[in-house]
Every structure is written in C-alpha cells, then in structure tokens.
C-alpha cells in the first residue's frame, strides 16, 4: 500500500514537473513566420529614437555619436537583484552582430534569446510585443548600421528564485500579450497611432505605470505614475486626471516633448531628460498622436502615495 | 548734497549687510524656503519668457529684460541656499546628489550664471534676439534638473 502511494506521489511529481516544463517553454519565432519586408532605415531610426534604446544601452550621458555606441554595461539595481544591460552593438563576439532577423524579433517580441532562453522583463519586451514585426525589422536594419563595439558584459546578479529563468515562462503566460492595453471608443487614426507608439516601441508604461508583486505593469493603474525605480521621488502620473495631465492641452504635451517645458514652464528632469530629447527628434505628427492618446486614456489617481 | 546722500546710502547698506551677516548664513528650513522662492520666481519669469518666445504674449523689450534680469539674479543667489542642514524637510525636491557632488552642482550654477549674463548683455530689442538669449538660458534648467532634482508629483 505504502509502496503504491509512493509510486503515485512520484508519478504526480513527474507529471507536475513535465507540465511546468511544458508551460514554461520559451517560444521563439521562425524565419518563415516573419513578414516579407524591405527594411526602411529612416523608420528604423525613428523606432530607435522613440524607444530611447541609447538611454539604457549607451554610456549614460553620452552625447552625439557616442549615443550610437550601444556597448551596454549599465547596472540596474532592483528589488529582484542587479540587472546588467547587454551589448546590442553589431559586434559579432560580444554584441548582436551575428543575429538573424528571427533571432532579433524573437528577442524583442517574445523575450527569447537566440539560444532559446527567457530574457528578464527588465528588457521591456512586454511593451515591444505590441509592435508590428515590420517596425522591429526596420529597427534591426538600423542597429546593423551602427558602430560595433567589443565589450563583454557580465550576467545579472539575481536573488533566488528570480535567478531561475525557466520560471519566466509562467510570467509570460500571465503578462505577455500583443493586445492593446487601452480600448479606445473612438478609433480615429491619430489615436490608434498614438496608442501604438506609447504602448509599443515608446514603452512609456514601463516607468509611468506601477507594477504588481510579480513585476508586471498594472493595467488597472495604466500610466498613473509609479515610484522611481532609480530611488527617491516618483515618476509622474500622465493620465488626464487631476493628479496627472488633466489641465494640459494636447498642444501643451507636444510643446513639452519638443522643448522639455511644462505649461507652468517647469523643466523636465531626471531620466526623462534623455527621453524628451529623443522625442523632440520625432515627426510632429507622431508627437501629436502621442498627445491625443494620453488625453484619451482612462483618468486614474496616483496610487500608493 | 548728492555726495553725502550716496555716502549715507552706502553706510546704511553696509550696516544692513553687517546685520544679515551677524545673524549668520541662512540655514535649514529658511534656506529651503529661500531657494524655493527663487525657483518660483524662475517659474514665473520663464512662463512670461516662454510665452513671448511661443508668441502667446506680445514681445516687449522691457519685459524681456525683466525676465532675463530675474533669471540672472536667481542664478547669482540660489547657490547660497544649499547648506548641509537643508538636505531634507519643507517638501524639498533637492536631490541628495547635490551634497554628494557639490562641485558638480556648483559647476551647473556657474554655467547658468554665465548664460544669464550673456543673455542680459545681448539687450534683446527684438523677439528673435530674445528667443536666442532666453533659449540659451532655458537649456540650463533641464541639464541641472536631470541630476539634482527629485520629482515629487
């Protein structure tokens, strides 16, 4: 009898293990699944600016051409441990020089490395998952034109159990989706474009939305401001609530993106400075689309203050 | 007559300065209040300057000078209001980095002073000259706020 029980328990354990393994499997993307696409470098550069890739992957405070050297190495201290930003310059040995299109799309949109491991969502693929594959391919083509920098970046230092990458498969099942966050009642083209830019490549929610216990962005407090991941202070609420940008017009928002000045002529500060300077380089029509979307999202009070 | 008046004025301002000195440099909450008042005057001046630059307020050279002189006065005084005992309290948005890197912070203030003096010297008679002068000063806001201010929103 005891033997039978033991055997049953072992069987259950094996089945649970197999189920976990199955559920957590990284799902890469095949070349056949990619759209036929002729890369547009200009659009790739716009995606690079909107995404602010240089803000994490270049040396902090780099200016001019130095911002195009994406050698990585920046350390991000978080509750889960220390993440190190990888080298995404087109260096074959230490960067992403040898990557195929499918490798790059798989990393950006599914959070899977070319050798089939899960990336941590400190890399904001939960936002990039909402991009069109064509825009991702344009970004890759643009990154391929940037200087290759040889710089071997050490791995992350994370606490148990976060150091077990396999578990991220479950996290992705819960939180990785290409569906839009905000459903818009009016489907004006400008609003849709704004939503696409903010929720996708712009990944604004990664800082402006508070996170739940498992580190995912809380959609019930979308863009409602959050503690500053870099330490003291807060990331502002950018919903059209009294705690946020209710009093701002769309033109005020566009002026802020262009100049870094609020309607009260306070200036942009902190890590938003580098973001704003990249935004200032985008097409005005895209800035207007972003502004229209921000005025259309559900107004939410700032949480947990 | 004129001479004795000037002399009296000089003496009285020296006395006033002496009194201020005898009370010691402004500290703690007082320093926080003072620098916040300066930043408020900055906001008000920048709003007028920015409004003229954007074309929302008609340009007037006297107002232009008032804006630049306000920014210059602030640039010359704000640095005195960050004593060690004013790191916290009074809803301060001053970042701890100011006291960890006082040299870097002072360099930013020097840059701001330089920019406001250049702007004043240009004595902008027309809007385009003002825009250039004001724009050069305004660049300094975010370059300092990037590292030395904490948003409280």
GROMACS .gro file of C-alpha atoms in nm:
model
  458
    1UNK     CA    1   0.000   0.000   0.000
    2UNK     CA    2   0.273   0.248   0.108
    3UNK     CA    3   0.467   0.149  -0.199
    4UNK     CA    4   0.170   0.223  -0.419
    5UNK     CA    5   0.126   0.563  -0.255
    6UNK     CA    6   0.490   0.643  -0.305
    7UNK     CA    7   0.470   0.543  -0.667
    8UNK     CA    8   0.162   0.760  -0.714
    9UNK     CA    9   0.335   1.057  -0.548
   10UNK     CA   10   0.639   1.009  -0.768
   11UNK     CA   11   0.416   0.990  -1.072
   12UNK     CA   12   0.238   1.311  -0.973
   13UNK     CA   13   0.570   1.487  -0.914
   14UNK     CA   14   0.697   1.380  -1.252
   15UNK     CA   15   0.374   1.488  -1.419
   16UNK     CA   16   0.385   1.827  -1.241
   17UNK     CA   17   0.748   1.869  -1.345
   18UNK     CA   18   0.664   1.783  -1.702
   19UNK     CA   19   0.370   2.022  -1.700
   20UNK     CA   20   0.590   2.303  -1.560
   21UNK     CA   21   0.849   2.230  -1.826
   22UNK     CA   22   0.585   2.236  -2.096
   23UNK     CA   23   0.418   2.555  -1.973
   24UNK     CA   24   0.745   2.742  -1.932
   25UNK     CA   25   0.898   2.653  -2.268
   26UNK     CA   26   1.045   2.956  -2.446
   27UNK     CA   27   0.861   3.013  -2.771
   28UNK     CA   28   1.098   3.151  -3.030
   29UNK     CA   29   0.991   3.266  -3.373
   30UNK     CA   30   1.079   3.102  -3.704
   31UNK     CA   31   1.205   3.282  -4.011
   32UNK     CA   32   0.902   3.154  -4.201
   33UNK     CA   33   0.672   3.336  -3.959
   34UNK     CA   34   0.827   3.676  -4.042
   35UNK     CA   35   0.663   3.903  -4.299
   36UNK     CA   36   0.834   3.967  -4.630
   37UNK     CA   37   0.979   4.312  -4.574
   38UNK     CA   38   1.220   4.556  -4.732
   39UNK     CA   39   1.382   4.741  -4.437
   40UNK     CA   40   1.326   5.116  -4.411
   41UNK     CA   41   1.627   5.266  -4.232
   42UNK     CA   42   1.462   5.601  -4.170
   43UNK     CA   43   1.173   5.433  -3.990
   44UNK     CA   44   1.423   5.215  -3.805
   45UNK     CA   45   1.596   5.528  -3.677
   46UNK     CA   46   1.260   5.673  -3.567
   47UNK     CA   47   1.189   5.349  -3.374
   48UNK     CA   48   1.535   5.377  -3.218
   49UNK     CA   49   1.459   5.731  -3.102
   50UNK     CA   50   1.109   5.654  -2.983
   51UNK     CA   51   1.235   5.352  -2.793
   52UNK     CA   52   1.520   5.555  -2.644
   53UNK     CA   53   1.743   5.248  -2.688
   54UNK     CA   54   2.053   5.459  -2.628
   55UNK     CA   55   1.925   5.567  -2.288
   56UNK     CA   56   1.999   5.224  -2.145
   57UNK     CA   57   2.239   5.067  -2.395
   58UNK     CA   58   2.483   5.356  -2.449
   59UNK     CA   59   2.706   5.504  -2.181
   60UNK     CA   60   2.491   5.730  -1.956
   61UNK     CA   61   2.516   6.099  -2.055
   62UNK     CA   62   2.675   6.008  -2.387
   63UNK     CA   63   2.616   6.273  -2.650
   64UNK     CA   64   2.625   6.291  -3.028
   65UNK     CA   65   2.780   5.989  -3.200
   66UNK     CA   66   2.872   5.835  -2.865
   67UNK     CA   67   2.500   5.765  -2.820
   68UNK     CA   68   2.521   5.530  -3.116
   69UNK     CA   69   2.771   5.301  -2.942
   70UNK     CA   70   2.539   5.052  -2.776
   71UNK     CA   71   2.800   4.861  -2.577
   72UNK     CA   72   2.582   4.809  -2.268
   73UNK     CA   73   2.717   4.754  -1.918
   74UNK     CA   74   2.484   4.982  -1.723
   75UNK     CA   75   2.379   4.825  -1.391
   76UNK     CA   76   2.015   4.846  -1.287
   77UNK     CA   77   1.963   4.782  -0.916
   78UNK     CA   78   1.612   4.644  -0.848
   79UNK     CA   79   1.424   4.453  -0.579
   80UNK     CA   80   1.499   4.134  -0.770
   81UNK     CA   81   1.874   4.193  -0.789
   82UNK     CA   82   2.113   4.369  -1.024
   83UNK     CA   83   2.050   4.357  -1.397
   84UNK     CA   84   2.327   4.440  -1.642
   85UNK     CA   85   2.229   4.598  -1.972
   86UNK     CA   86   2.366   4.392  -2.262
   87UNK     CA   87   2.577   4.499  -2.558
   88UNK     CA   88   2.344   4.541  -2.858
   89UNK     CA   89   2.602   4.687  -3.092
   90UNK     CA   90   2.659   4.482  -3.410
   91UNK     CA   91   2.979   4.327  -3.268
   92UNK     CA   92   2.985   3.957  -3.364
   93UNK     CA   93   3.156   3.829  -3.049
   94UNK     CA   94   3.010   4.042  -2.768
   95UNK     CA   95   2.708   4.212  -2.927
   96UNK     CA   96   2.426   4.104  -3.156
   97UNK     CA   97   2.621   4.113  -3.482
   98UNK     CA   98   2.557   3.751  -3.569
   99UNK     CA   99   2.182   3.759  -3.512
  100UNK     CA  100   1.926   3.665  -3.776
  101UNK     CA  101   1.604   3.862  -3.824
  102UNK     CA  102   1.416   3.584  -3.644
  103UNK     CA  103   1.662   3.599  -3.352
  104UNK     CA  104   1.600   3.973  -3.318
  105UNK     CA  105   1.221   3.958  -3.347
  106UNK     CA  106   1.214   3.666  -3.103
  107UNK     CA  107   1.415   3.869  -2.851
  108UNK     CA  108   1.216   4.191  -2.893
  109UNK     CA  109   0.867   4.045  -2.902
  110UNK     CA  110   0.884   3.714  -2.720
  111UNK     CA  111   1.170   3.781  -2.482
  112UNK     CA  112   1.363   3.476  -2.602
  113UNK     CA  113   1.737   3.469  -2.671
  114UNK     CA  114   1.879   3.313  -2.990
  115UNK     CA  115   1.985   3.009  -2.787
  116UNK     CA  116   1.631   2.966  -2.656
  117UNK     CA  117   1.643   3.111  -2.302
  118UNK     CA  118   1.396   3.355  -2.147
  119UNK     CA  119   1.502   3.717  -2.104
  120UNK     CA  120   1.400   3.905  -1.793
  121UNK     CA  121   1.132   4.169  -1.847
  122UNK     CA  122   1.372   4.442  -1.729
  123UNK     CA  123   1.422   4.436  -2.106
  124UNK     CA  124   1.082   4.585  -2.196
  125UNK     CA  125   0.969   4.319  -2.441
  126UNK     CA  126   0.628   4.316  -2.272
  127UNK     CA  127   0.583   4.651  -2.449
  128UNK     CA  128   0.771   4.568  -2.769
  129UNK     CA  129   0.541   4.265  -2.812
  130UNK     CA  130   0.282   4.517  -2.932
  131UNK     CA  131   0.500   4.643  -3.218
  132UNK     CA  132   0.448   4.544  -3.578
  133UNK     CA  133   0.714   4.297  -3.691
  134UNK     CA  134   0.794   4.532  -3.981
  135UNK     CA  135   0.891   4.810  -3.739
  136UNK     CA  136   1.108   4.567  -3.544
  137UNK     CA  137   1.283   4.459  -3.864
  138UNK     CA  138   1.342   4.824  -3.958
  139UNK     CA  139   1.496   4.880  -3.615
  140UNK     CA  140   1.727   4.583  -3.663
  141UNK     CA  141   1.837   4.712  -4.003
  142UNK     CA  142   1.915   5.049  -3.842
  143UNK     CA  143   2.104   4.892  -3.549
  144UNK     CA  144   2.311   4.696  -3.801
  145UNK     CA  145   2.442   5.028  -3.940
  146UNK     CA  146   2.575   5.145  -3.601
  147UNK     CA  147   2.935   5.100  -3.484
  148UNK     CA  148   3.036   4.759  -3.349
  149UNK     CA  149   3.186   4.787  -3.001
  150UNK     CA  150   3.365   4.499  -2.834
  151UNK     CA  151   3.251   4.487  -2.471
  152UNK     CA  152   3.179   4.170  -2.280
  153UNK     CA  153   2.904   4.240  -2.026
  154UNK     CA  154   2.877   4.016  -1.718
  155UNK     CA  155   2.548   3.838  -1.640
  156UNK     CA  156   2.282   3.954  -1.394
  157UNK     CA  157   2.311   3.901  -1.017
  158UNK     CA  158   1.965   3.800  -0.903
  159UNK     CA  159   1.832   3.651  -0.583
  160UNK     CA  160   1.663   3.308  -0.568
  161UNK     CA  161   1.410   3.227  -0.711
  162UNK     CA  162   1.439   3.506  -0.967
  163UNK     CA  163   1.768   3.364  -1.088
  164UNK     CA  164   1.578   3.067  -1.238
  165UNK     CA  165   1.499   3.186  -1.588
  166UNK     CA  166   1.271   2.898  -1.671
  167UNK     CA  167   1.002   3.032  -1.437
  168UNK     CA  168   0.968   3.336  -1.661
  169UNK     CA  169   0.770   3.115  -1.897
  170UNK     CA  170   0.482   3.132  -1.648
  171UNK     CA  171   0.521   3.508  -1.612
  172UNK     CA  172   0.492   3.540  -1.988
  173UNK     CA  173   0.180   3.324  -1.993
  174UNK     CA  174   0.026   3.570  -1.750
  175UNK     CA  175   0.153   3.901  -1.882
  176UNK     CA  176   0.295   3.883  -2.234
  177UNK     CA  177   0.041   3.991  -2.492
  178UNK     CA  178   0.029   4.179  -2.818
  179UNK     CA  179  -0.321   4.309  -2.743
  180UNK     CA  180  -0.355   4.684  -2.675
  181UNK     CA  181  -0.391   4.791  -2.311
  182UNK     CA  182  -0.646   5.067  -2.362
  183UNK     CA  183  -0.955   5.004  -2.568
  184UNK     CA  184  -1.044   5.322  -2.749
  185UNK     CA  185  -1.403   5.420  -2.808
  186UNK     CA  186  -1.319   5.647  -3.098
  187UNK     CA  187  -1.098   5.469  -3.347
  188UNK     CA  188  -0.958   5.782  -3.508
  189UNK     CA  189  -0.636   5.706  -3.691
  190UNK     CA  190  -0.436   5.953  -3.481
  191UNK     CA  191  -0.546   5.792  -3.154
  192UNK     CA  192  -0.463   5.445  -3.282
  193UNK     CA  193  -0.122   5.568  -3.391
  194UNK     CA  194  -0.069   5.729  -3.050
  195UNK     CA  195  -0.166   5.410  -2.872
  196UNK     CA  196   0.067   5.209  -3.091
  197UNK     CA  197   0.361   5.443  -3.021
  198UNK     CA  198   0.303   5.473  -2.644
  199UNK     CA  199   0.213   5.111  -2.566
  200UNK     CA  200   0.467   4.961  -2.808
  201UNK     CA  201   0.806   5.099  -2.901
  202UNK     CA  202   0.777   5.402  -2.671
  203UNK     CA  203   0.725   5.165  -2.373
  204UNK     CA  204   0.609   5.465  -2.164
  205UNK     CA  205   0.416   5.236  -1.929
  206UNK     CA  206   0.734   5.062  -1.814
  207UNK     CA  207   0.816   5.361  -1.594
  208UNK     CA  208   0.486   5.551  -1.571
  209UNK     CA  209   0.274   5.251  -1.463
  210UNK     CA  210   0.306   5.097  -1.115
  211UNK     CA  211   0.397   4.728  -1.101
  212UNK     CA  212   0.229   4.442  -0.918
  213UNK     CA  213   0.405   4.191  -0.693
  214UNK     CA  214   0.537   3.987  -0.986
  215UNK     CA  215   0.676   4.296  -1.151
  216UNK     CA  216   0.418   4.329  -1.428
  217UNK     CA  217   0.265   4.664  -1.521
  218UNK     CA  218  -0.075   4.708  -1.355
  219UNK     CA  219  -0.327   4.772  -1.629
  220UNK     CA  220  -0.580   4.898  -1.371
  221UNK     CA  221  -0.341   5.185  -1.299
  222UNK     CA  222  -0.211   5.233  -1.651
  223UNK     CA  223   0.020   5.538  -1.675
  224UNK     CA  224  -0.093   5.659  -1.331
  225UNK     CA  225   0.259   5.721  -1.204
  226UNK     CA  226   0.488   5.499  -1.001
  227UNK     CA  227   0.777   5.503  -0.757
  228UNK     CA  228   1.106   5.595  -0.921
  229UNK     CA  229   1.293   5.270  -0.988
  230UNK     CA  230   1.618   5.463  -0.956
  231UNK     CA  231   1.549   5.562  -0.598
  232UNK     CA  232   1.379   5.861  -0.441
  233UNK     CA  233   1.090   6.054  -0.588
  234UNK     CA  234   0.817   5.948  -0.828
  235UNK     CA  235   0.758   5.900  -1.197
  236UNK     CA  236   0.467   6.133  -1.284
  237UNK     CA  237   0.107   6.034  -1.347
  238UNK     CA  238   0.043   6.107  -1.717
  239UNK     CA  239  -0.327   6.020  -1.734
  240UNK     CA  240  -0.583   6.301  -1.779
  241UNK     CA  241  -0.662   6.301  -1.405
  242UNK     CA  242  -0.619   6.594  -1.164
  243UNK     CA  243  -0.312   6.406  -1.031
  244UNK     CA  244  -0.182   6.389  -1.386
  245UNK     CA  245  -0.211   6.598  -1.702
  246UNK     CA  246  -0.580   6.691  -1.679
  247UNK     CA  247  -0.500   7.062  -1.712
  248UNK     CA  248  -0.265   7.013  -2.007
  249UNK     CA  249  -0.389   7.061  -2.362
  250UNK     CA  250  -0.266   6.834  -2.640
  251UNK     CA  251  -0.059   7.131  -2.762
  252UNK     CA  252   0.097   7.159  -2.413
  253UNK     CA  253   0.201   6.795  -2.430
  254UNK     CA  254   0.352   6.839  -2.776
  255UNK     CA  255   0.537   7.151  -2.656
  256UNK     CA  256   0.672   6.953  -2.361
  257UNK     CA  257   0.801   6.677  -2.592
  258UNK     CA  258   0.967   6.939  -2.814
  259UNK     CA  259   1.109   7.174  -2.552
  260UNK     CA  260   1.112   6.997  -2.215
  261UNK     CA  261   0.893   7.265  -2.058
  262UNK     CA  262   0.561   7.211  -1.882
  263UNK     CA  263   0.272   7.458  -1.921
  264UNK     CA  264   0.395   7.623  -1.598
  265UNK     CA  265   0.741   7.642  -1.751
  266UNK     CA  266   0.889   7.400  -1.510
  267UNK     CA  267   1.153   7.195  -1.685
  268UNK     CA  268   1.179   6.823  -1.746
  269UNK     CA  269   1.414   6.648  -1.504
  270UNK     CA  270   1.570   6.317  -1.410
  271UNK     CA  271   1.584   6.032  -1.658
  272UNK     CA  272   1.302   6.192  -1.861
  273UNK     CA  273   1.554   6.449  -1.991
  274UNK     CA  274   1.718   6.195  -2.222
  275UNK     CA  275   1.377   6.057  -2.323
  276UNK     CA  276   1.241   6.403  -2.406
  277UNK     CA  277   1.546   6.488  -2.614
  278UNK     CA  278   1.487   6.177  -2.823
  279UNK     CA  279   1.115   6.254  -2.853
  280UNK     CA  280   1.199   6.603  -2.979
  281UNK     CA  281   1.352   6.440  -3.288
  282UNK     CA  282   1.035   6.256  -3.393
  283UNK     CA  283   0.787   6.373  -3.656
  284UNK     CA  284   0.548   6.630  -3.514
  285UNK     CA  285   0.252   6.421  -3.632
  286UNK     CA  286   0.371   6.136  -3.410
  287UNK     CA  287   0.408   6.369  -3.112
  288UNK     CA  288   0.053   6.489  -3.174
  289UNK     CA  289  -0.066   6.129  -3.188
  290UNK     CA  290   0.103   6.052  -2.855
  291UNK     CA  291  -0.057   6.362  -2.700
  292UNK     CA  292  -0.402   6.267  -2.831
  293UNK     CA  293  -0.370   5.918  -2.684
  294UNK     CA  294  -0.254   6.045  -2.343
  295UNK     CA  295  -0.561   6.269  -2.326
  296UNK     CA  296  -0.784   5.971  -2.418
  297UNK     CA  297  -0.667   5.708  -2.168
  298UNK     CA  298  -0.879   5.648  -1.854
  299UNK     CA  299  -0.801   5.914  -1.590
  300UNK     CA  300  -0.658   5.749  -1.279
  301UNK     CA  301  -0.549   5.887  -0.942
  302UNK     CA  302  -0.186   5.838  -0.847
  303UNK     CA  303  -0.165   5.513  -0.650
  304UNK     CA  304   0.017   5.439  -0.327
  305UNK     CA  305   0.139   5.784  -0.235
  306UNK     CA  306   2.446  11.718  -0.105
  307UNK     CA  307   2.443  11.436  -0.360
  308UNK     CA  308   2.770  11.306  -0.219
  309UNK     CA  309   2.651  11.287   0.139
  310UNK     CA  310   2.336  11.109   0.024
  311UNK     CA  311   2.541  10.850  -0.159
  312UNK     CA  312   2.760  10.809   0.145
  313UNK     CA  313   2.459  10.765   0.372
  314UNK     CA  314   2.319  10.503   0.135
  315UNK     CA  315   2.650  10.318   0.128
  316UNK     CA  316   2.678  10.321   0.505
  317UNK     CA  317   2.323  10.205   0.560
  318UNK     CA  318   2.359   9.916   0.314
  319UNK     CA  319   2.687   9.817   0.481
  320UNK     CA  320   2.506   9.815   0.815
  321UNK     CA  321   2.225   9.609   0.669
  322UNK     CA  322   2.477   9.362   0.529
  323UNK     CA  323   2.651   9.350   0.865
  324UNK     CA  324   2.327   9.272   1.041
  325UNK     CA  325   2.248   8.995   0.796
  326UNK     CA  326   2.596   8.856   0.848
  327UNK     CA  327   2.570   8.876   1.226
  328UNK     CA  328   2.257   8.661   1.208
  329UNK     CA  329   2.464   8.401   1.024
  330UNK     CA  330   2.405   8.244   0.687
  331UNK     CA  331   2.051   8.126   0.625
  332UNK     CA  332   2.015   7.766   0.737
  333UNK     CA  333   1.778   7.470   0.739
  334UNK     CA  334   1.413   7.539   0.665
  335UNK     CA  335   1.492   7.904   0.594
  336UNK     CA  336   1.732   7.803   0.321
  337UNK     CA  337   1.475   7.567   0.172
  338UNK     CA  338   1.214   7.845   0.173
  339UNK     CA  339   1.454   8.090   0.012
  340UNK     CA  340   1.560   7.862  -0.268
  341UNK     CA  341   1.200   7.758  -0.331
  342UNK     CA  342   1.107   8.128  -0.356
  343UNK     CA  343   1.386   8.177  -0.610
  344UNK     CA  344   1.263   7.877  -0.810
  345UNK     CA  345   0.908   8.019  -0.801
  346UNK     CA  346   1.037   8.347  -0.943
  347UNK     CA  347   1.214   8.137  -1.205
  348UNK     CA  348   0.891   7.966  -1.299
  349UNK     CA  349   0.707   8.298  -1.323
  350UNK     CA  350   0.983   8.458  -1.530
  351UNK     CA  351   1.016   8.155  -1.755
  352UNK     CA  352   0.641   8.148  -1.810
  353UNK     CA  353   0.647   8.507  -1.936
  354UNK     CA  354   0.967   8.449  -2.136
  355UNK     CA  355   0.836   8.125  -2.281
  356UNK     CA  356   0.500   8.285  -2.358
  357UNK     CA  357   0.675   8.558  -2.556
  358UNK     CA  358   0.902   8.305  -2.728
  359UNK     CA  359   0.597   8.098  -2.826
  360UNK     CA  360   0.416   8.410  -2.949
  361UNK     CA  361   0.137   8.380  -2.692
  362UNK     CA  362   0.240   8.708  -2.525
  363UNK     CA  363   0.342   9.004  -2.747
  364UNK     CA  364   0.713   9.081  -2.718
  365UNK     CA  365   0.816   9.387  -2.519
  366UNK     CA  366   1.188   9.463  -2.471
  367UNK     CA  367   1.141   9.598  -2.116
  368UNK     CA  368   0.960   9.280  -2.016
  369UNK     CA  369   1.230   9.079  -2.192
  370UNK     CA  370   1.495   9.249  -1.978
  371UNK     CA  371   1.288   9.191  -1.666
  372UNK     CA  372   1.273   8.819  -1.743
  373UNK     CA  373   1.647   8.793  -1.808
  374UNK     CA  374   1.737   9.008  -1.506
  375UNK     CA  375   1.521   8.787  -1.282
  376UNK     CA  376   1.693   8.476  -1.413
  377UNK     CA  377   2.031   8.642  -1.362
  378UNK     CA  378   1.951   8.746  -1.005
  379UNK     CA  379   1.838   8.393  -0.924
  380UNK     CA  380   2.147   8.241  -1.081
  381UNK     CA  381   2.366   8.465  -0.866
  382UNK     CA  382   2.193   8.385  -0.541
  383UNK     CA  383   2.041   8.035  -0.546
  384UNK     CA  384   2.373   7.861  -0.480
  385UNK     CA  385   2.391   8.017  -0.132
  386UNK     CA  386   2.084   7.832  -0.012
  387UNK     CA  387   2.202   7.471  -0.002
  388UNK     CA  388   2.370   7.442   0.342
  389UNK     CA  389   2.436   7.093   0.481
  390UNK     CA  390   2.141   7.118   0.720
  391UNK     CA  391   1.888   7.175   0.440
  392UNK     CA  392   1.901   6.834   0.277
  393UNK     CA  393   1.556   6.732   0.396
  394UNK     CA  394   1.233   6.897   0.507
  395UNK     CA  395   0.991   7.152   0.371
  396UNK     CA  396   0.891   6.934   0.076
  397UNK     CA  397   1.230   6.991  -0.078
  398UNK     CA  398   1.287   6.848  -0.423
  399UNK     CA  399   1.661   6.895  -0.393
  400UNK     CA  400   1.834   6.563  -0.468
  401UNK     CA  401   2.083   6.417  -0.217
  402UNK     CA  402   2.330   6.423  -0.506
  403UNK     CA  403   2.371   6.799  -0.454
  404UNK     CA  404   2.555   6.738  -0.128
  405UNK     CA  405   2.736   6.430  -0.257
  406UNK     CA  406   2.864   6.623  -0.557
  407UNK     CA  407   2.869   6.989  -0.453
  408UNK     CA  408   3.141   7.063  -0.707
  409UNK     CA  409   2.938   6.932  -0.999
  410UNK     CA  410   2.633   7.119  -0.872
  411UNK     CA  411   2.828   7.445  -0.844
  412UNK     CA  412   2.955   7.399  -1.197
  413UNK     CA  413   2.595   7.383  -1.316
  414UNK     CA  414   2.518   7.706  -1.132
  415UNK     CA  415   2.827   7.869  -1.285
  416UNK     CA  416   2.704   7.767  -1.630
  417UNK     CA  417   2.364   7.916  -1.556
  418UNK     CA  418   2.521   8.239  -1.434
  419UNK     CA  419   2.733   8.262  -1.748
  420UNK     CA  420   2.430   8.205  -1.968
  421UNK     CA  421   2.217   8.465  -1.791
  422UNK     CA  422   2.494   8.725  -1.807
  423UNK     CA  423   2.540   8.667  -2.180
  424UNK     CA  424   2.165   8.691  -2.226
  425UNK     CA  425   2.144   9.020  -2.035
  426UNK     CA  426   2.438   9.161  -2.229
  427UNK     CA  427   2.259   9.094  -2.558
  428UNK     CA  428   1.995   9.353  -2.452
  429UNK     CA  429   1.735   9.199  -2.680
  430UNK     CA  430   1.547   9.471  -2.863
  431UNK     CA  431   1.355   9.230  -3.085
  432UNK     CA  432   1.189   8.893  -3.037
  433UNK     CA  433   1.445   8.689  -3.232
  434UNK     CA  434   1.734   8.814  -3.019
  435UNK     CA  435   1.530   8.746  -2.708
  436UNK     CA  436   1.439   8.394  -2.822
  437UNK     CA  437   1.806   8.309  -2.873
  438UNK     CA  438   1.910   8.459  -2.539
  439UNK     CA  439   1.622   8.302  -2.347
  440UNK     CA  440   1.670   7.967  -2.519
  441UNK     CA  441   2.037   7.953  -2.415
  442UNK     CA  442   1.941   8.015  -2.053
  443UNK     CA  443   1.649   7.769  -2.061
  444UNK     CA  444   1.878   7.483  -2.170
  445UNK     CA  445   2.038   7.502  -1.827
  446UNK     CA  446   1.715   7.419  -1.644
  447UNK     CA  447   1.699   7.057  -1.750
  448UNK     CA  448   2.072   7.000  -1.752
  449UNK     CA  449   2.067   7.072  -1.376
  450UNK     CA  450   1.728   6.914  -1.302
  451UNK     CA  451   1.842   6.593  -1.472
  452UNK     CA  452   2.071   6.507  -1.181
  453UNK     CA  453   2.000   6.740  -0.894
  454UNK     CA  454   1.623   6.744  -0.855
  455UNK     CA  455   1.381   6.475  -0.742
  456UNK     CA  456   1.025   6.486  -0.872
  457UNK     CA  457   0.762   6.466  -0.602
  458UNK     CA  458   0.447   6.468  -0.821
   0.00000   0.00000   0.00000
